[in-house]
Structure formats: structure tokens, C-alpha cells
mmCIF file of C-alpha atoms in Angstrom:
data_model
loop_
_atom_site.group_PDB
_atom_site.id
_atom_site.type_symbol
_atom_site.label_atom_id
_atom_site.label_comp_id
_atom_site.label_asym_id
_atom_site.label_seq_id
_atom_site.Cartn_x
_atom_site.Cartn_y
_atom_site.Cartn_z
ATOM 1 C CA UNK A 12 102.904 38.366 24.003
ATOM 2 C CA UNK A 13 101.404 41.000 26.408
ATOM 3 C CA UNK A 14 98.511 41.601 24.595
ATOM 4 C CA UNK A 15 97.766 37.813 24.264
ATOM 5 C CA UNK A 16 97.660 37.322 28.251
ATOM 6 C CA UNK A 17 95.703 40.288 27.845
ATOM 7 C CA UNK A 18 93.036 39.122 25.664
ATOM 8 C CA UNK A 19 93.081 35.411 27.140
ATOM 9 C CA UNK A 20 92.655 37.211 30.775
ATOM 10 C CA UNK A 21 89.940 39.581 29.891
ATOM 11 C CA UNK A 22 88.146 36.945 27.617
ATOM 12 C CA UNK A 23 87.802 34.134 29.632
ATOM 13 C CA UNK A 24 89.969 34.302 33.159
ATOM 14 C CA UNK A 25 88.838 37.651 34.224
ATOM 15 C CA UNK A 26 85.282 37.715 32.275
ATOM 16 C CA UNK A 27 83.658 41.400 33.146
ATOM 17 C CA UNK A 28 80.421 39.228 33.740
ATOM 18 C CA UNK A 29 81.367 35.991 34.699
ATOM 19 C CA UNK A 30 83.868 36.809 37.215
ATOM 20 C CA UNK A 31 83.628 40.352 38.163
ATOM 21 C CA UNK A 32 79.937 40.551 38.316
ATOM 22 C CA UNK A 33 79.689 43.496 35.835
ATOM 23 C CA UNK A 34 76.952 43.980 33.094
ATOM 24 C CA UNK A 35 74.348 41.720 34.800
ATOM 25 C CA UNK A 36 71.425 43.294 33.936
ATOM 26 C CA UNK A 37 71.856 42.732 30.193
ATOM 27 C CA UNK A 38 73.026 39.161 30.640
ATOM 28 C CA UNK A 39 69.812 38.236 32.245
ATOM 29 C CA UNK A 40 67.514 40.938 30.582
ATOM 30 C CA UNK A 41 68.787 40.205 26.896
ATOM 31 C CA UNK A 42 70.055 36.423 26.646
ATOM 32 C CA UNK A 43 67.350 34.956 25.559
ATOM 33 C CA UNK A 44 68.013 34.493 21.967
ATOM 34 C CA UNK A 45 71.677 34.378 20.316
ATOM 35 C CA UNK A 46 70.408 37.058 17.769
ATOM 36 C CA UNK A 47 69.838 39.526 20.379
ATOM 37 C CA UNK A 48 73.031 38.473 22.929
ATOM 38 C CA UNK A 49 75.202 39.613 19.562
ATOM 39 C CA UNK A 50 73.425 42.652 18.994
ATOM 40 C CA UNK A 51 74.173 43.718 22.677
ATOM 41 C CA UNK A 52 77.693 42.251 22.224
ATOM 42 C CA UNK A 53 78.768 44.646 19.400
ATOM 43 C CA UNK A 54 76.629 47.366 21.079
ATOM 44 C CA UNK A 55 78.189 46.718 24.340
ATOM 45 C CA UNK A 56 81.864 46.350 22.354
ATOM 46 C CA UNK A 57 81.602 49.853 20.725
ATOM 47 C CA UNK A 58 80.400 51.428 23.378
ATOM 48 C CA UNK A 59 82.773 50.542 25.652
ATOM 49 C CA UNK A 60 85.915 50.655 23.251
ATOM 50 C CA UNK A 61 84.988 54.683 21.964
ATOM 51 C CA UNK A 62 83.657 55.152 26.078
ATOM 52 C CA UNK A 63 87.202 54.189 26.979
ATOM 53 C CA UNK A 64 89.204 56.321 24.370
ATOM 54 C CA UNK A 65 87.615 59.589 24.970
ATOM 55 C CA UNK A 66 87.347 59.006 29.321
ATOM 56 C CA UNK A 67 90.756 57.835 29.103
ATOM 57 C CA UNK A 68 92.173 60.764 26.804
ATOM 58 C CA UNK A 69 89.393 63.193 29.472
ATOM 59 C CA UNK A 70 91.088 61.556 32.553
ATOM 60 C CA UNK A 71 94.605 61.913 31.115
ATOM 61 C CA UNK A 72 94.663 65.103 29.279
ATOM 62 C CA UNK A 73 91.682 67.114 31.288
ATOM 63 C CA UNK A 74 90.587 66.049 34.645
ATOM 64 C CA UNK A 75 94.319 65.066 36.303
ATOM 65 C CA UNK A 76 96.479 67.837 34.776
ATOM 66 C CA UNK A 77 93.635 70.188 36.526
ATOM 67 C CA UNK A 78 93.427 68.216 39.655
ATOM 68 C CA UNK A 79 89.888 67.268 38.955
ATOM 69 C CA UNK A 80 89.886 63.898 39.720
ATOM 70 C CA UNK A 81 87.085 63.837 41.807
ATOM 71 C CA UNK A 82 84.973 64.044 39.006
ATOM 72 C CA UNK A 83 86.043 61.223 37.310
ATOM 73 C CA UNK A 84 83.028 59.084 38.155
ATOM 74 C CA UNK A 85 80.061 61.805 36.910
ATOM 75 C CA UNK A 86 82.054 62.650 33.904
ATOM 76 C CA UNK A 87 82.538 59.432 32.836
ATOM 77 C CA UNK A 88 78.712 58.343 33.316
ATOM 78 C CA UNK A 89 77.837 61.598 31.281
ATOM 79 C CA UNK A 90 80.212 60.468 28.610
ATOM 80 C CA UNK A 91 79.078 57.392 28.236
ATOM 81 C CA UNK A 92 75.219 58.298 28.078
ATOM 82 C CA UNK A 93 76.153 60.706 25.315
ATOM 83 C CA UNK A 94 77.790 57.541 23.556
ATOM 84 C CA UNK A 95 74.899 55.277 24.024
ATOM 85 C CA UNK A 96 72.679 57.974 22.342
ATOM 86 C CA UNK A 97 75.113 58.041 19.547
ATOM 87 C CA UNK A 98 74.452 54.249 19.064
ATOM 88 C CA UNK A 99 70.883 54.131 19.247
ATOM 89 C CA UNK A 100 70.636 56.763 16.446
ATOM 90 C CA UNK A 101 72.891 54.864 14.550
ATOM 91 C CA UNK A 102 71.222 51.331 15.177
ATOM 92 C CA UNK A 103 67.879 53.178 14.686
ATOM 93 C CA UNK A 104 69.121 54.099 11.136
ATOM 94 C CA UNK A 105 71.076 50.859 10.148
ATOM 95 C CA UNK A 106 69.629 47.862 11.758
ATOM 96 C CA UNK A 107 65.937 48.828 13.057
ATOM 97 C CA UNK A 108 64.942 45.343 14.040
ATOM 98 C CA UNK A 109 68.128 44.721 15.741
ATOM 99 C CA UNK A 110 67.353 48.566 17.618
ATOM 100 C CA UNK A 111 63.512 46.906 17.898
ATOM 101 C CA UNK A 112 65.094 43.291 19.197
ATOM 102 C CA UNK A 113 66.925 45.204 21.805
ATOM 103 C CA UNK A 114 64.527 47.306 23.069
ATOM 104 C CA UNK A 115 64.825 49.049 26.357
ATOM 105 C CA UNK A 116 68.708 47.166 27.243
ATOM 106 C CA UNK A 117 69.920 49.558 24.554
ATOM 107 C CA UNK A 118 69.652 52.501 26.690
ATOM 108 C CA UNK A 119 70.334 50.593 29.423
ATOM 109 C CA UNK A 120 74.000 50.671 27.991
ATOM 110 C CA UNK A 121 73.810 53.825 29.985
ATOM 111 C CA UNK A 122 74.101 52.898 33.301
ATOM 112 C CA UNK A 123 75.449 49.456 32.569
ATOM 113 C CA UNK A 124 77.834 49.121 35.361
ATOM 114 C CA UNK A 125 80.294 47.067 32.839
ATOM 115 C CA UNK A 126 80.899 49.870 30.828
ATOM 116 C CA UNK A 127 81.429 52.143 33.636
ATOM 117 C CA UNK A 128 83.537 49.676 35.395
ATOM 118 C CA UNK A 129 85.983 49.008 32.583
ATOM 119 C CA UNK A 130 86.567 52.842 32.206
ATOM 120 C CA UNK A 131 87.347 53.356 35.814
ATOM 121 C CA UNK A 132 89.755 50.165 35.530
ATOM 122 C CA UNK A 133 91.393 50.842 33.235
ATOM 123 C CA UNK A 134 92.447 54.552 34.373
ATOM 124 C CA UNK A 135 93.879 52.683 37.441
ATOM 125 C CA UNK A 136 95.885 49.658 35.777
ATOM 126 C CA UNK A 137 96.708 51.572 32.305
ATOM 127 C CA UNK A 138 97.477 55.167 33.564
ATOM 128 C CA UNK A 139 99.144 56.828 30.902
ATOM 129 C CA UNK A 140 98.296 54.588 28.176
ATOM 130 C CA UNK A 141 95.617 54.783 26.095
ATOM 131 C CA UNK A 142 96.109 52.086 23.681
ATOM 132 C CA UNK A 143 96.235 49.665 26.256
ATOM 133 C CA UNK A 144 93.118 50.551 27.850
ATOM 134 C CA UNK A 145 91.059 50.391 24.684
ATOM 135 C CA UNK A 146 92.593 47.284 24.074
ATOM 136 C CA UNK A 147 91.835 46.362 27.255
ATOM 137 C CA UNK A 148 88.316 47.596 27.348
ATOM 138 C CA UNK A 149 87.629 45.635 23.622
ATOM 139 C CA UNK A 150 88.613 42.596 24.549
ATOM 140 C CA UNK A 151 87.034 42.888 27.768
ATOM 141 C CA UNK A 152 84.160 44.132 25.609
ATOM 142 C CA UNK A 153 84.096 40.722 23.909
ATOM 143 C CA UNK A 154 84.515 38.833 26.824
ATOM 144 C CA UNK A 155 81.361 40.293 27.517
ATOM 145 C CA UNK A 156 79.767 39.137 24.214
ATOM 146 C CA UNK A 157 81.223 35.295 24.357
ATOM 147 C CA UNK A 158 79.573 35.203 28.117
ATOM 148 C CA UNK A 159 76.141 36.654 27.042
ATOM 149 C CA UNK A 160 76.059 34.512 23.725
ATOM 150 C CA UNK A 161 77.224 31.155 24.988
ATOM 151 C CA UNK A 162 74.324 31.955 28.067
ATOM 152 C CA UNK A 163 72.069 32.719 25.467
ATOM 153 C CA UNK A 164 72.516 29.620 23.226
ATOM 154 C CA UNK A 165 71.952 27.629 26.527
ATOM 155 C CA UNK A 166 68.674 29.647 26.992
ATOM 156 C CA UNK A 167 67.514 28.525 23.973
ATOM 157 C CA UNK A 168 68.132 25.210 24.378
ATOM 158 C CA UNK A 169 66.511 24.986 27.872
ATOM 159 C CA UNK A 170 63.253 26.386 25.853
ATOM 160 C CA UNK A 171 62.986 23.188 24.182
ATOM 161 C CA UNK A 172 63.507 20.615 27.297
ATOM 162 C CA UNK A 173 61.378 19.775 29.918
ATOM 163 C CA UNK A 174 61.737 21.783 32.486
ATOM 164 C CA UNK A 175 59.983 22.059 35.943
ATOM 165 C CA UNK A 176 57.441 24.129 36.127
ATOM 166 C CA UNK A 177 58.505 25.573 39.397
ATOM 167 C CA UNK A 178 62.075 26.208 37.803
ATOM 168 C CA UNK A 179 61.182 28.016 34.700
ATOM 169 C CA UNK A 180 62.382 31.234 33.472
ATOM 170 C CA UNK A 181 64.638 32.942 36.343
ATOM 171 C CA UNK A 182 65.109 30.037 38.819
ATOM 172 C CA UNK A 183 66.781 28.174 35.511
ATOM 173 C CA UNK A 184 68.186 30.823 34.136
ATOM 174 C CA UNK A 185 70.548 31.960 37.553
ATOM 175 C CA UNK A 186 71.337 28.569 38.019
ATOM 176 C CA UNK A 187 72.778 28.036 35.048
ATOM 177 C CA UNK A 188 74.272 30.878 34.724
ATOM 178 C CA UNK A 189 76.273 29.812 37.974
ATOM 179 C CA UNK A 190 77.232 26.951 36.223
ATOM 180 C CA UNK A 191 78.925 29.127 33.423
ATOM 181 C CA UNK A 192 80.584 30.944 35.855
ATOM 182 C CA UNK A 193 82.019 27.799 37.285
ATOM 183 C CA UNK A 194 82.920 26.425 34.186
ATOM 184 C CA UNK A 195 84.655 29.937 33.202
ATOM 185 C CA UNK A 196 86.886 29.302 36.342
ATOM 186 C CA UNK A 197 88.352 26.285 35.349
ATOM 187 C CA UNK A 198 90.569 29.561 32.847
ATOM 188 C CA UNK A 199 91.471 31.024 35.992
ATOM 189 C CA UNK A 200 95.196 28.865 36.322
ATOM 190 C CA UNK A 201 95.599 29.687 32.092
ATOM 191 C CA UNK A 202 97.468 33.248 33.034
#
């Protein structure tokens, strides 16, 4: 049952983008096709589920029992940019017009503050327990990928209506991407 409440929280109550404010770069910069928004989804979602085992198992095993917490922050970001490479090789190799699609977001995984926020968070709420945190950080991951894919289906569909001229592109795009948001808190009474 805990891991239910979990999911339901990270997925739709507590969305990393849609209520934290994490990982907005690549929900503007990449939503504009549904094709794409998944591509960063799974990118995003193992990323930040392998990010999350190894700085958990770092913070846990390496950086607390030697008291060097204070390095939790640069480590992690160095982790994760080693990761990020690991997945653009990969995507290069499997799927080069999803790694074309994607472009310059991919590496943007890097410093994408969603990533890097989940692994500090969950060192602070699941100290000591590392499935729980990659749990955490996957479904948190997909949260992720249900915001930027619902956004970008709406993106799409705001290509083919008429518009204002003045409120095309950005203007459009932030203000309905406030509406998700508000439509995301009617979760927040679920858990």
C-alpha cells in the first residue's frame, strides 16, 4: 500500500514539474511533439532511476561513513553528467533519430535540475534505503514523462487552432502550461 501512495503522490499530487517546479527547461524546450516528450520521458526515467541508485549507494556507503557530506551536491552533478553521456552513446547507437529528435535537451539531462533534485530528495526522505529512493525517483521519473507528454499533446493541438498572433509560441505555451498545473492540483486532496 506504501508504494501505491507513493506512486499516486509522485505521479500526479507531487509532480517533479508540475508542482515542484523541477525539469522546466525540457518541458518547455522539448514538448512540442508527443514523439519527442516520450523520448525525453524514458531518457529522463533512466537517468534519473540509475542517477539515484549509484548517488544513493555513494551518499550511503562513501560520502557519510567518511563525513563527506559536504560534497554531496558536486558529486552528485558529476555522477549524473557521466550518466547522461552513457545515454547519449547508447541513444546514438540504438535510436539515432530519436538522439537527432532530441537534440541539444539530451545533454541538457545534465544539469536538469529534476534529476538533481530527486537525488538530493531522496537522500533526505529515504536515508538508508535505497530501494525506496529508486522507486521513488522512477515514479517520480514518470511523473515527469505523463506532465511533459500530456503538455505536449496539447502543443500539438494548439498548432492546428487559431491562435492570436500576439499569443503564439511561448505566451500560449506558459499559459497553458499553468492551466496543467492547476488541473494537476485538483490530485493534491487524493493522498
Amino acid at each position: 500500500m506504501e508504494y501505491i501512495v507513493m506512486t499516486i503522490g509522485a505521479v500526479f499530487v507531487n509532480n517533479i514539474i508540475l508542482s515542484q517546479f523541477l525539469g522546466i527547461c525540457p518541458f518547455l524546450g522539448v514538448s512540442s511533439k508527443v514523439e519527442t516528450a516520450l523520448g525525453m520521458g524514458a531518457a529522463v526515467l533512466f537517468v534519473m532511476a540509475i542517477a539515484v541508485l549509484v548517488t544513493a549507494t555513494v551518499n550511503q556507503y562513501v560520502l557519510i561513513p567518511l563525513n563527506l557530506v559536504f560534497l554531496k551536491t558536486i558529486s552528485f552533478i558529476l555522477i549524473i553528467a557521466a550518466l547522461v553521456q552513457m545515454v547519449e552513446i547508447i541513444l546514438k547507437k540504438i535510436s539515432p533519430s530519436l538522439y537527432q529528435s532530441l537534440g541539444i535537451f539530451l545533454p541538457l539531462i545534465t544539469t536538469n535540475c529534476a534529476v538533481l533534485g530527486i537525488a538530493i530528495l531522496v537522500t533526505q526522505q529515504f536515508a538508508g534505503s535505497i530501494l525506496d529512493s529508486v522507486f521513488f525517483a522512477s515514479v517520480s521519473a514518470i511523473g515527469f514523462t505523463v506532465a511533459i507528454v500530456i503538455f505536449a499533446g496539447l502543443r500539438e493541438q494548439l498548432e492546428l487552432v487559431g491562435v492570436p498572433k500576439g499569443m503564439r509560441g511561448v505566451p500560449i505555451a506558459l499559459i497553458t502550461a499553468g492551466i496543467l498545473a492547476l488541473a494537476f492540483m485538483g490530485f493534491s486532496n487524493i493522498v
